mmCIF file of C-alpha atoms in Angstrom:
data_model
loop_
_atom_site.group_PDB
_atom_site.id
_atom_site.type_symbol
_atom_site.label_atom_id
_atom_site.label_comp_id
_atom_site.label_asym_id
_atom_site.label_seq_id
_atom_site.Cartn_x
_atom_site.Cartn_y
_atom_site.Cartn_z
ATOM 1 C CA UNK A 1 0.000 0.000 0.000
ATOM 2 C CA UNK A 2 3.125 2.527 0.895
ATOM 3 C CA UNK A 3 4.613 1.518 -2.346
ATOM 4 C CA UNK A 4 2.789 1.761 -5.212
ATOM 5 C CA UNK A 5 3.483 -0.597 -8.335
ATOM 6 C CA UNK A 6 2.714 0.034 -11.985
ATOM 7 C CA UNK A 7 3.740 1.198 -15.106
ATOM 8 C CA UNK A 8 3.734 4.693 -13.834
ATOM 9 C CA UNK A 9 6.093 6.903 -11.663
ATOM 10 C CA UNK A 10 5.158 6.398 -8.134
ATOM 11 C CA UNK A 11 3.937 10.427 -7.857
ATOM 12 C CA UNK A 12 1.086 9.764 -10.350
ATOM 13 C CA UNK A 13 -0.321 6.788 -7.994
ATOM 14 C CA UNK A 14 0.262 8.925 -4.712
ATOM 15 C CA UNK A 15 -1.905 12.083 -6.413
ATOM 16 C CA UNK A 16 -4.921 9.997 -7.471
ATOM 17 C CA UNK A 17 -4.931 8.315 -3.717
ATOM 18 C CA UNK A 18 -4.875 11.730 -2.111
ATOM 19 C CA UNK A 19 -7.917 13.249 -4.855
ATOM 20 C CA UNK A 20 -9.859 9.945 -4.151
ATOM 21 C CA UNK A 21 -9.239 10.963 -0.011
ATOM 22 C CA UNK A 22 -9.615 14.448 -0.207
ATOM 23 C CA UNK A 23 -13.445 13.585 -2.003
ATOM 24 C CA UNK A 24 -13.808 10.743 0.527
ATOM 25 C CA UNK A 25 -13.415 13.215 3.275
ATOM 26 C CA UNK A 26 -15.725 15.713 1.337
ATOM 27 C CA UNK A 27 -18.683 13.526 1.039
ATOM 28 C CA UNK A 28 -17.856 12.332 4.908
ATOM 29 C CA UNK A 29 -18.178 16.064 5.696
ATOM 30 C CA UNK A 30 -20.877 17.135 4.055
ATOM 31 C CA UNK A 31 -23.101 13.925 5.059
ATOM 32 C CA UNK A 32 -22.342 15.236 8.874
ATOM 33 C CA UNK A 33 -23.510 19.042 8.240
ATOM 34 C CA UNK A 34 -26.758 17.439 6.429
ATOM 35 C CA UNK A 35 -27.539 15.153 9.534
ATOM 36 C CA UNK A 36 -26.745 17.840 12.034
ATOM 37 C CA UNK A 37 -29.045 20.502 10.283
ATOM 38 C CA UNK A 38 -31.638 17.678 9.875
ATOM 39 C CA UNK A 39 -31.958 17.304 13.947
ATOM 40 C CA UNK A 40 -31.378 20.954 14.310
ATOM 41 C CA UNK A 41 -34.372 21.605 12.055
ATOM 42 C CA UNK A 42 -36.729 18.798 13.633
ATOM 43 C CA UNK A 43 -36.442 19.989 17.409
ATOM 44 C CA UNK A 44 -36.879 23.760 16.410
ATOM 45 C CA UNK A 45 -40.104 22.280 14.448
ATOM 46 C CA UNK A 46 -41.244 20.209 17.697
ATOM 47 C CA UNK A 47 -40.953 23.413 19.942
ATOM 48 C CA UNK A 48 -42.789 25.579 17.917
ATOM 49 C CA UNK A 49 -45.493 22.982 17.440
ATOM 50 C CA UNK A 50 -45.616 22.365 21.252
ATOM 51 C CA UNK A 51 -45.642 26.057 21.927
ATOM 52 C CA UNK A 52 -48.417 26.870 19.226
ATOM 53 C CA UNK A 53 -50.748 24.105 20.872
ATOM 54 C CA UNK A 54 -49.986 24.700 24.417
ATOM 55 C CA UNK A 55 -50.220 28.223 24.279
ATOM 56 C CA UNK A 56 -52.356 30.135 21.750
ATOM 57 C CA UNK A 57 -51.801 32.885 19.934
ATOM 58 C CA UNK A 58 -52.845 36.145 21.624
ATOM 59 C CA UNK A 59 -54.082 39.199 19.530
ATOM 60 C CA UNK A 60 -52.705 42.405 19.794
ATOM 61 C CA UNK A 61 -55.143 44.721 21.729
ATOM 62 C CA UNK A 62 -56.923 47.030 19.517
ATOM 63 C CA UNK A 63 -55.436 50.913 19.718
ATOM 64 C CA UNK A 64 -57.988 53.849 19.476
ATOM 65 C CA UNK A 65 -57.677 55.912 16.189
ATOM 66 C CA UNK A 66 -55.463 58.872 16.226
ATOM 67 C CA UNK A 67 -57.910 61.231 15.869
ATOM 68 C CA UNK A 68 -59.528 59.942 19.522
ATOM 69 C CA UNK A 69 -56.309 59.350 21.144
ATOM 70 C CA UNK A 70 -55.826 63.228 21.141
ATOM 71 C CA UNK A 71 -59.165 64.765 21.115
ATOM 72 C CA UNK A 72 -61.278 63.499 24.086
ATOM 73 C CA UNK A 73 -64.656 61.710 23.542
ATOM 74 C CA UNK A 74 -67.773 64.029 24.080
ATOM 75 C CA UNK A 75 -69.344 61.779 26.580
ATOM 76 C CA UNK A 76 -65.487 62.271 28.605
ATOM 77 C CA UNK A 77 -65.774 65.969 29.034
ATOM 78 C CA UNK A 78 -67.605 67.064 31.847
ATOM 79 C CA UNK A 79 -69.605 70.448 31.336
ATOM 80 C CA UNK A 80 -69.465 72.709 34.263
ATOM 81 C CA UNK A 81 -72.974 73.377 36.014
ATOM 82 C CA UNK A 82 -73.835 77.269 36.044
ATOM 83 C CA UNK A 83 -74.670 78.453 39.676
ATOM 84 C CA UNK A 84 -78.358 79.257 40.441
ATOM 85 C CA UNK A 85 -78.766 83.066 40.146
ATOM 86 C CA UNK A 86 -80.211 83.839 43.810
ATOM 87 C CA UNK A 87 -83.873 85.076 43.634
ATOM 88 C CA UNK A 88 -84.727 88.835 42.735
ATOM 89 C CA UNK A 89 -84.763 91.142 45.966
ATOM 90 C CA UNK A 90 -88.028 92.865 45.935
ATOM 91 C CA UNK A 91 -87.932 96.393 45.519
ATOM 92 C CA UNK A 92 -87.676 98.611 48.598
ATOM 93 C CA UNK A 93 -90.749 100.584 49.385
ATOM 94 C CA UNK A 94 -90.278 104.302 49.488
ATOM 95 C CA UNK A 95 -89.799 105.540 52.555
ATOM 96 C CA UNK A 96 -92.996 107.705 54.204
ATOM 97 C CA UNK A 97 -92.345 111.650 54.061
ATOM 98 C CA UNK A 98 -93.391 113.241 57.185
ATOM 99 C CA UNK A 99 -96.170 115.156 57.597
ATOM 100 C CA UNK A 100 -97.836 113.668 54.501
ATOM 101 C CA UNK A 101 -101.192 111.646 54.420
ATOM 102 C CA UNK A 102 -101.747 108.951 56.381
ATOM 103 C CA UNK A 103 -102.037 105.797 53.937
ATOM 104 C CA UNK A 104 -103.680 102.769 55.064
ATOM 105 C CA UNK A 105 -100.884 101.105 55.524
ATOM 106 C CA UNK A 106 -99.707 103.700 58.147
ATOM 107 C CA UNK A 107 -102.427 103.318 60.326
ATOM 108 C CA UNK A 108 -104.247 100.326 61.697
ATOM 109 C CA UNK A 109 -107.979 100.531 62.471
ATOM 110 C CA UNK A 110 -109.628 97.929 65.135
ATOM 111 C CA UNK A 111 -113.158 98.218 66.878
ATOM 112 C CA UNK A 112 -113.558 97.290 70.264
ATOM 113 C CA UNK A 113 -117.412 96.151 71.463
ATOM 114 C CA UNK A 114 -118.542 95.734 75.496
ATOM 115 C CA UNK A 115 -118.098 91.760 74.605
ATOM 116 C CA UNK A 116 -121.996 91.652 74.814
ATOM 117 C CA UNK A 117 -125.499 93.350 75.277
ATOM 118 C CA UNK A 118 -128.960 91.944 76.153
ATOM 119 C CA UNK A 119 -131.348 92.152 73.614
ATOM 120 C CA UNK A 120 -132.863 95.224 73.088
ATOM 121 C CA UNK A 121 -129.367 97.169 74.723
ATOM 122 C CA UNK A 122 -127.441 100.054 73.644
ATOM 123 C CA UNK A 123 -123.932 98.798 73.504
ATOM 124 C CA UNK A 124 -121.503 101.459 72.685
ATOM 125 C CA UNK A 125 -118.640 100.379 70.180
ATOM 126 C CA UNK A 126 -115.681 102.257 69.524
ATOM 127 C CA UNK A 127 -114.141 102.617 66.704
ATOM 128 C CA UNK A 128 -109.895 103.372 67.273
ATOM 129 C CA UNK A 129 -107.570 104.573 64.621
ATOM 130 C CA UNK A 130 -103.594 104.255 65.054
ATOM 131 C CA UNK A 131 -100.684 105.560 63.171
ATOM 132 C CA UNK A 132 -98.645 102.547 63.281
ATOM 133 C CA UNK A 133 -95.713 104.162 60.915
ATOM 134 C CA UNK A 134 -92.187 105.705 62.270
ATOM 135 C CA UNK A 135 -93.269 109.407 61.137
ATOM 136 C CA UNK A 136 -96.099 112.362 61.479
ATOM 137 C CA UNK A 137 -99.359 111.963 58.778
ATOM 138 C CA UNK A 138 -102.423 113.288 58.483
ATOM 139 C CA UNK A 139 -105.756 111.118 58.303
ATOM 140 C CA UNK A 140 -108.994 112.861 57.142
ATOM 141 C CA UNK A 141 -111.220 111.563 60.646
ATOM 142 C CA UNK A 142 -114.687 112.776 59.018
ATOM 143 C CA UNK A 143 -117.989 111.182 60.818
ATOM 144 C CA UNK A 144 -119.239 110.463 57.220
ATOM 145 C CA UNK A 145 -116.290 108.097 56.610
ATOM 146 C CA UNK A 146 -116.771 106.025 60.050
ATOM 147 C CA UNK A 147 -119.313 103.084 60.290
ATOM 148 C CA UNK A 148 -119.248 99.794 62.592
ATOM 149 C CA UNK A 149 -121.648 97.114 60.850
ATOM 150 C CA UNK A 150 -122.894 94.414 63.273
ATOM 151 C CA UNK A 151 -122.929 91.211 61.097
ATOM 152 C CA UNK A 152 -125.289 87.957 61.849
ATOM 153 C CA UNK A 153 -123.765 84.251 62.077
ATOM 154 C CA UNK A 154 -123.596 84.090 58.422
ATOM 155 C CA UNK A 155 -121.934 87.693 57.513
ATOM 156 C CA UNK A 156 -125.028 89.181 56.913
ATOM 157 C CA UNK A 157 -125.497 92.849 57.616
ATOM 158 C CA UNK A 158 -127.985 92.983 60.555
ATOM 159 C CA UNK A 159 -127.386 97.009 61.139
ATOM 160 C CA UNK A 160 -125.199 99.753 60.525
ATOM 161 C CA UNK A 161 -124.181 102.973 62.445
ATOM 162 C CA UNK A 162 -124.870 105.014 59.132
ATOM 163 C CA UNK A 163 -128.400 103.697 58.184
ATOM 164 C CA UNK A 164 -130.390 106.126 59.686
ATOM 165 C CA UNK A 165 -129.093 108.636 61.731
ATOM 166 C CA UNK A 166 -125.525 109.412 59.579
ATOM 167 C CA UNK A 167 -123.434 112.092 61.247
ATOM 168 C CA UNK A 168 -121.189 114.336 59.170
ATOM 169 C CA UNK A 169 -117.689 116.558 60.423
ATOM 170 C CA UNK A 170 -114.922 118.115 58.742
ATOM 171 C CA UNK A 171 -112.395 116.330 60.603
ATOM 172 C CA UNK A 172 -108.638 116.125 59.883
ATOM 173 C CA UNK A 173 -106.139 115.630 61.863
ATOM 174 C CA UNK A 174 -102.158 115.384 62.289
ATOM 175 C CA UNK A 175 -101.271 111.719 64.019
ATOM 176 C CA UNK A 176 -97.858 110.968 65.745
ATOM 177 C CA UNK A 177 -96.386 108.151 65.561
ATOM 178 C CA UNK A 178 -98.029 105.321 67.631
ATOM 179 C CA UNK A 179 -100.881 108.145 68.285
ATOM 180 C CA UNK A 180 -104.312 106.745 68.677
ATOM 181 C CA UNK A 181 -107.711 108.382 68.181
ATOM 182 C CA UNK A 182 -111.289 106.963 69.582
ATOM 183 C CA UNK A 183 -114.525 107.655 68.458
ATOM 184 C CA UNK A 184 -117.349 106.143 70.380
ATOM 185 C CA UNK A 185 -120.673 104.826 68.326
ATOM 186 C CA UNK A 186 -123.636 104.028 70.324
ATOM 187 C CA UNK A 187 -126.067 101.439 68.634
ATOM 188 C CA UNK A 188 -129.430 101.359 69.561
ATOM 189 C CA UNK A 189 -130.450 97.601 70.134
ATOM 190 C CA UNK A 190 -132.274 97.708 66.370
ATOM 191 C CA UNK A 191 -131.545 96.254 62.827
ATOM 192 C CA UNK A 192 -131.470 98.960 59.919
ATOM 193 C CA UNK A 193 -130.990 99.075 56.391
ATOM 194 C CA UNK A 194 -128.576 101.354 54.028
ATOM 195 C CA UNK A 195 -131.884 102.953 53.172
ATOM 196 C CA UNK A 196 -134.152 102.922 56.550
ATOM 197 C CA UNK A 197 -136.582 102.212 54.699
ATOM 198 C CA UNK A 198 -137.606 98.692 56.363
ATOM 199 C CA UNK A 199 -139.043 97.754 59.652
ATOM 200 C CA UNK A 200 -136.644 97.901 62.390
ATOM 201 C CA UNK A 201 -136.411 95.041 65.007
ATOM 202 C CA UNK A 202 -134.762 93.267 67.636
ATOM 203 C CA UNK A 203 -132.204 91.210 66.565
ATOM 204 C CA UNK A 204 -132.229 87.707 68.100
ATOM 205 C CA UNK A 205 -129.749 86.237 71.081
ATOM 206 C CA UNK A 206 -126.996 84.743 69.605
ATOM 207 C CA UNK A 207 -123.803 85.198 68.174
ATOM 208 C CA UNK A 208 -122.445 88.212 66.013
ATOM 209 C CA UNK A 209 -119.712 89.911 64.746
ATOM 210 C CA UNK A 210 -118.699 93.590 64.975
ATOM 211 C CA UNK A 211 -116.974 94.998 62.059
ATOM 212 C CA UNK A 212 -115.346 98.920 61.794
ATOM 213 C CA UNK A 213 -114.288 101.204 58.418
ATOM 214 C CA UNK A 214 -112.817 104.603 57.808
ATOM 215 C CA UNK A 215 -113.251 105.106 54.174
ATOM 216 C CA UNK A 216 -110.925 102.626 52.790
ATOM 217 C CA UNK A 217 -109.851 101.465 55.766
ATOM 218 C CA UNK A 218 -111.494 97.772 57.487
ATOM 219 C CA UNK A 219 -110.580 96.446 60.734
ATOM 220 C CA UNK A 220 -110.917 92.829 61.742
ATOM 221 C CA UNK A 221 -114.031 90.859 62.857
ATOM 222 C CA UNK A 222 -114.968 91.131 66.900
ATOM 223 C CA UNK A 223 -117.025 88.877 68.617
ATOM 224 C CA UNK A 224 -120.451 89.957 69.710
ATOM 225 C CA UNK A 225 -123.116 88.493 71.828
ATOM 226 C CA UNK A 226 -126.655 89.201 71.945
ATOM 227 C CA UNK A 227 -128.299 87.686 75.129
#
């Protein structure tokens, strides 16, 4: 085998064994690389296969457009609530001048009765007017603005202190405040009419009301018996 026999020179028997090795070692090599990338490629296949069935694939969240990213939604934006505008003060009333009339809301009017009367009495009722503002006014007191109306169960006029015998005066007068003013009306125990016209009687026991007025003035309701 070291010695090669033939026809030829030795050198031409030593190149053709080293070509036929060097091709030898060749196919030997590239045989290995094949089988190595062959198992190389088979266990990255297996992995991937065991990863894509034991774990599956998740999909990427969705991202809002652009546009929404940088201009808020509608619904997002919360609209400040306006304050309530506080209620209209009512305007102040004008002051009263001094020394000018007396308006009826500067003076307060009331009547004031003996509580009760037997029938056929002559109760006296007086009628009182106040000044119940801060300054001087003057009221026009005339007897042919006063009346006090005695008034049945049911509000119905039963007499009146102008009916029949009607006083008149030229009365005016200058009232300081808190200044009151009395004027006594004596009723004589009988009913009357605006025009005296009908037949007077005696009003019944029972329960009435007295009622007072200065022209455009009223005063409250008083109890009244008749016994």
């Amino acid at each position: 085998m070291l010695h090669p026999v033939g026809p030829l020179p030795a050198a031409v028997y030593w190149r053709r064994r080293l070509l036929v090795l060097t091709l030898l070692l060749a196919v030997l090599g590239g045989g290995g690389w094949l089988l190595v990338a062959a198992l190389t490629g088979s266990g990255s296949g297996g992995t991937a296969t065991a990863a894509a069935t034991t774990s599956p694939t998740a999909e990427p969240a969705a991202e809002p457009p652009a546009l929404e990213r940088v201009v808020p939604s509608l619904a997002s934006v919360q609209t400040p609530t306006p304050a309530p505008e506080p209620p209209a003060e009512p305007a102040p009333e004008p002051a009263p001048t001094p020394g000018g009339p007396c308006s009826d809301d500067m003076i307060e009017l009331a009547v004031r009765t003996p509580g009760s009367a037997p029938v056929g009495g002559k109760p006296t009722f007086e009628l009182v007017v106040t000044n119940v503002s801060t300054v001087p006014c003057v009221r026009v007191l005339d007897a042919g603005l006063q009346e006090v109306l005695l008034l049945d169960g049911g509000g119905n006029r039963v007499w009146g202190s102008n009916d029949c015998f009607p006083e008149s005066s030229s009365d005016t007068r200058t009232l300081a405040p808190g200044e009151s003013v009395t004027f006594p009306l004596v009723w004589g125990g009988l009913t009357s009419e605006p025009s005296c016209t009908a037949e007077r009687t005696t009003p019944a026991p029972g329960q009435y009301a007295v009622r007072g007025r200065l022209d455009t003035e009223v005063s409250a309701e008083v109890p009244f018996t008749i016994s």
